[in-house]
Short mmCIF file of C-alpha atoms and ligand atoms in Angstrom, two decimals:
data_model
loop_
_atom_site.label_atom_id
_atom_site.label_comp_id
_atom_site.label_asym_id
_atom_site.label_seq_id
_atom_site.Cartn_x
_atom_site.Cartn_y
_atom_site.Cartn_z
CA MET Y 1 -0.19 -0.16 -0.07
CA SER Y 2 1.70 3.40 -0.91
CA ASP Y 3 1.45 6.82 0.23
CA LEU Y 4 0.22 9.59 -2.03
CA VAL Y 5 1.62 13.90 -1.88
CA PHE Y 6 -0.80 15.97 -2.67
CA LEU Y 7 1.07 19.18 -3.59
CA GLY Y 8 -0.25 22.69 -4.65
CA PRO Y 9 0.16 26.45 -3.89
CA PRO Y 10 -2.06 27.81 -0.79
CA GLY Y 11 -5.46 28.85 -1.69
CA ALA Y 12 -5.87 25.97 -4.92
CA GLY Y 13 -8.25 24.14 -2.51
CA LYS Y 14 -5.49 21.45 -1.88
CA GLY Y 15 -7.17 21.05 1.65
CA THR Y 16 -10.36 20.47 0.38
CA GLN Y 17 -9.59 18.00 -2.47
CA ALA Y 18 -6.98 15.94 -0.31
CA LYS Y 19 -9.85 15.54 2.16
CA ARG Y 20 -12.17 13.99 -0.59
CA LEU Y 21 -9.78 12.03 -1.94
CA ALA Y 22 -8.71 10.28 1.21
CA ALA Y 23 -12.32 9.70 1.83
CA ALA Y 24 -12.94 8.11 -1.51
CA ARG Y 25 -9.69 5.71 -1.08
CA GLY Y 26 -10.25 4.88 2.79
CA VAL Y 27 -7.04 6.32 3.56
CA LEU Y 28 -5.95 8.93 6.28
CA HIS Y 29 -6.01 12.65 5.67
CA ILE Y 30 -2.40 13.90 7.16
CA SER Y 31 -2.42 17.79 6.73
CA THR Y 32 0.84 19.21 8.72
CA GLY Y 33 -1.45 22.11 8.54
CA ASP Y 34 -4.18 20.91 10.62
CA MET Y 35 -1.37 18.77 13.10
CA LEU Y 36 0.14 22.43 13.72
CA ARG Y 37 -2.87 24.17 14.10
CA ALA Y 38 -4.08 21.58 16.61
CA ALA Y 39 -1.01 21.74 18.13
CA VAL Y 40 -1.07 25.92 18.48
CA ALA Y 41 -4.38 25.68 20.11
CA ALA Y 42 -3.40 22.80 22.59
CA GLY Y 43 -0.46 24.68 23.64
CA THR Y 44 2.12 22.42 23.33
CA PRO Y 45 5.66 22.88 22.81
CA LEU Y 46 5.45 22.39 19.40
CA GLY Y 47 2.18 24.95 18.86
CA LEU Y 48 4.38 27.36 21.14
CA LYS Y 49 7.18 26.95 18.38
CA ALA Y 50 4.76 27.20 15.44
CA LYS Y 51 2.61 30.19 16.39
CA ALA Y 52 4.47 32.78 15.33
CA ILE Y 53 6.20 31.15 12.31
CA MET Y 54 2.74 30.16 10.90
CA ASP Y 55 1.21 33.83 11.74
CA SER Y 56 3.78 35.11 9.44
CA GLY Y 57 3.53 32.88 6.93
CA LYS Y 58 6.92 31.83 6.94
CA LEU Y 59 8.04 28.22 6.90
CA LEU Y 60 8.96 26.02 10.10
CA SER Y 61 12.41 23.80 10.04
CA ASP Y 62 12.43 21.01 7.84
CA ASP Y 63 13.75 18.99 10.71
CA VAL Y 64 11.43 19.91 13.32
CA ILE Y 65 8.27 19.24 10.63
CA ALA Y 66 10.01 15.89 9.36
CA ALA Y 67 10.32 14.65 13.02
CA VAL Y 68 6.28 15.84 13.46
CA VAL Y 69 5.46 13.66 10.25
CA GLU Y 70 7.60 10.54 10.94
CA GLU Y 71 6.23 10.36 14.58
CA ARG Y 72 2.48 10.74 12.47
CA LEU Y 73 3.50 7.98 9.75
CA ALA Y 74 4.89 5.44 12.57
CA GLN Y 75 1.50 4.97 14.06
CA ASP Y 76 -0.77 2.08 13.48
CA ASP Y 77 -3.67 3.93 11.91
CA CYS Y 78 -1.52 4.60 9.06
CA SER Y 79 -0.71 1.48 7.91
CA ALA Y 80 -3.21 1.17 5.04
CA GLY Y 81 -1.68 4.25 3.28
CA VAL Y 82 -1.74 7.79 3.84
CA LEU Y 83 -2.57 11.12 1.70
CA LEU Y 84 -0.03 13.84 2.80
CA ASP Y 85 -1.42 17.24 2.51
CA GLY Y 86 1.60 20.25 3.31
CA PHE Y 87 4.51 17.98 3.42
CA PRO Y 88 6.99 17.81 1.51
CA ARG Y 89 6.98 21.74 1.08
CA THR Y 90 10.86 22.10 0.05
CA LEU Y 91 13.47 19.83 -1.51
CA VAL Y 92 15.04 19.35 1.69
CA GLN Y 93 11.92 17.71 3.12
CA ALA Y 94 11.56 15.47 -0.49
CA GLU Y 95 14.54 13.84 0.92
CA LEU Y 96 13.83 13.90 4.36
CA LEU Y 97 10.56 12.21 3.33
CA SER Y 98 12.12 9.42 0.88
CA GLY Y 99 14.34 8.24 4.21
CA ILE Y 100 11.26 8.27 6.14
CA LEU Y 101 9.47 5.89 3.97
CA ASP Y 102 12.25 3.95 3.76
CA ARG Y 103 12.72 3.51 7.54
CA LEU Y 104 8.95 2.42 7.90
CA GLY Y 105 9.10 0.13 4.80
CA ARG Y 106 6.34 2.40 3.34
CA THR Y 107 6.34 3.64 -0.68
CA LEU Y 108 5.73 6.79 -2.36
CA GLY Y 109 2.90 6.20 -4.90
CA HIS Y 110 1.85 9.45 -6.97
CA VAL Y 111 2.08 13.07 -6.29
CA ALA Y 112 -0.76 14.88 -7.01
CA LEU Y 113 -0.60 18.59 -8.18
CA LEU Y 114 -3.26 21.14 -8.33
CA GLU Y 115 -2.08 23.63 -10.36
CA VAL Y 116 -4.09 27.47 -10.26
CA PRO Y 117 -3.00 30.50 -11.86
CA ASN Y 118 -1.47 32.86 -9.28
CA ASP Y 119 -4.10 35.79 -9.87
CA GLU Y 120 -6.99 33.42 -8.81
CA LEU Y 121 -4.90 31.87 -5.91
CA GLU Y 122 -4.92 35.85 -4.60
CA ARG Y 123 -8.26 36.35 -5.31
CA ARG Y 124 -9.51 33.38 -3.82
CA MET Y 125 -7.16 33.89 -0.53
CA LEU Y 126 -8.38 37.07 0.05
CA GLU Y 127 -12.09 36.12 -0.01
CA ARG Y 128 -10.99 33.56 2.41
CA ALA Y 129 -9.04 36.22 4.57
CA LYS Y 130 -12.74 37.32 5.62
CA GLU Y 131 -12.90 34.15 7.70
CA GLY Y 132 -10.28 35.74 9.90
CA ARG Y 133 -7.43 33.26 9.77
CA ALA Y 134 -4.32 34.70 11.24
CA ASP Y 135 -2.23 33.85 8.21
CA ASP Y 136 -4.82 34.83 5.78
CA THR Y 137 -3.73 39.04 5.88
CA PRO Y 138 -2.65 40.45 2.55
CA GLU Y 139 0.45 40.70 3.07
CA VAL Y 140 1.20 37.09 4.96
CA ILE Y 141 -0.65 35.75 1.57
CA ARG Y 142 1.64 37.17 -0.71
CA ARG Y 143 4.54 35.79 1.58
CA ARG Y 144 3.20 32.36 1.35
CA LEU Y 145 2.83 32.75 -2.28
CA GLU Y 146 6.15 33.83 -2.72
CA ILE Y 147 7.72 30.97 -0.59
CA TYR Y 148 5.68 28.34 -2.54
CA ALA Y 149 7.51 29.62 -5.72
CA GLU Y 150 10.72 29.64 -4.00
CA GLU Y 151 10.56 26.55 -2.01
CA THR Y 152 7.70 24.41 -3.13
CA ALA Y 153 7.61 24.71 -6.52
CA PRO Y 154 11.01 22.92 -7.41
CA LEU Y 155 9.14 19.86 -5.91
CA ILE Y 156 7.35 19.54 -8.76
CA GLY Y 157 10.26 19.19 -11.38
CA TYR Y 158 11.87 16.88 -8.76
CA TYR Y 159 8.63 14.51 -8.65
CA ASP Y 160 8.07 14.78 -12.60
CA GLU Y 161 11.85 13.50 -12.95
CA ARG Y 162 10.75 10.68 -11.08
CA GLY Y 163 7.89 9.86 -13.09
CA LEU Y 164 5.50 10.29 -9.94
CA LEU Y 165 3.96 13.67 -10.88
CA ARG Y 166 -0.03 13.91 -11.91
CA ARG Y 167 -1.06 17.28 -13.05
CA ILE Y 168 -4.23 18.61 -12.23
CA ASP Y 169 -6.25 21.54 -13.29
CA GLY Y 170 -7.98 23.39 -10.43
CA LEU Y 171 -10.35 25.84 -12.04
CA GLY Y 172 -13.72 25.19 -11.72
CA SER Y 173 -16.01 24.00 -9.51
CA ILE Y 174 -15.39 21.66 -6.37
CA ASP Y 175 -16.96 18.66 -7.54
CA GLU Y 176 -15.14 18.93 -11.05
CA VAL Y 177 -11.87 19.43 -9.61
CA THR Y 178 -12.64 16.21 -7.69
CA GLU Y 179 -13.38 14.06 -10.33
CA ARG Y 180 -10.12 15.08 -12.13
CA VAL Y 181 -8.33 14.33 -8.83
CA ARG Y 182 -9.92 10.89 -9.02
CA SER Y 183 -8.95 10.07 -12.66
CA ALA Y 184 -5.55 11.21 -12.55
CA THR Y 185 -4.87 9.28 -9.19
CA ASP Y 186 -6.44 6.25 -10.59
CA GLY Y 187 -4.84 2.89 -10.76
CA ASP Y 188 -2.37 3.93 -7.62
CA SER Y 189 -2.03 1.51 -5.46
CA ALA Y 190 -3.41 3.24 -2.36
CA ALA Y 191 -6.80 2.48 -3.78
P1 ADP V 1 -1.89 26.06 3.05
O1 ADP V 1 -3.35 26.81 3.39
O2 ADP V 1 -1.05 26.69 2.26
O3 ADP V 1 -2.64 24.50 2.38
P2 ADP V 1 -1.25 24.52 5.66
O4 ADP V 1 -2.18 24.38 6.71
O5 ADP V 1 -0.93 23.57 4.49
O6 ADP V 1 -1.24 26.04 4.90
O7 ADP V 1 0.23 25.50 6.30
C1 ADP V 1 -0.34 26.69 7.62
C2 ADP V 1 0.99 26.98 7.63
O8 ADP V 1 1.94 25.61 8.27
C3 ADP V 1 2.32 26.83 6.97
O9 ADP V 1 2.20 28.55 6.43
C4 ADP V 1 3.88 26.98 7.52
O10 ADP V 1 4.09 27.92 8.52
C5 ADP V 1 3.24 25.83 8.44
N1 ADP V 1 3.69 24.26 7.76
C6 ADP V 1 3.00 23.30 7.29
N2 ADP V 1 3.33 22.21 6.73
C7 ADP V 1 4.90 22.90 7.03
C8 ADP V 1 5.72 21.84 6.41
N3 ADP V 1 5.90 20.90 5.78
N4 ADP V 1 7.00 22.76 6.49
C9 ADP V 1 7.14 23.97 7.33
N5 ADP V 1 6.35 24.60 7.45
C10 ADP V 1 5.15 23.94 7.51
#
């Protein structure tokens, strides 16, 4: 049973689609953003460290987030395969993930990339900012898009070279995109 990675810029609808895909396949949806927000809410040492970094739109250090993911993937409920959302986010994290999967005897299936043009991303995120998330102010949104372009976008080439990448058009209704995600990741052993 292999794991899936969901990749895409902030505001692409990655979280929504990742949840739907995980439910359809009966695998766990592991979102590092959700895990960190839960840690912040619970006031754990990780949460205390993460809060200011998240609020500014920056990334936690690769080692810290990789340790969080490794501990989570080692748990029994992950044995049937997981869908990773929000990790890896840098090339260093992609290499760290490869080591984690090796150590745990897991394999990576596809990497689904949700593609949405930048102007549409900004529009959607400013809309969502009205819901009041601390990391959704215009300045932080621009910072997160920049960090995505600099740090995360190189993963596209990295996984493409390895033959794992599946590109998905993220424009359209949520249901239309869900259907594209489903067909793009069909035939994956996490099914
Ligand atoms: P998005 O809205 O882009 O999907 P997430 O909910 O995945 O954002 O993550 C929110 C914040 O949590 C990020 O901006 C970052 O500060 C932190 N974070 C999440 N995943 C990682 C990661 N893999 N590496 C470093 N920081 C992370």
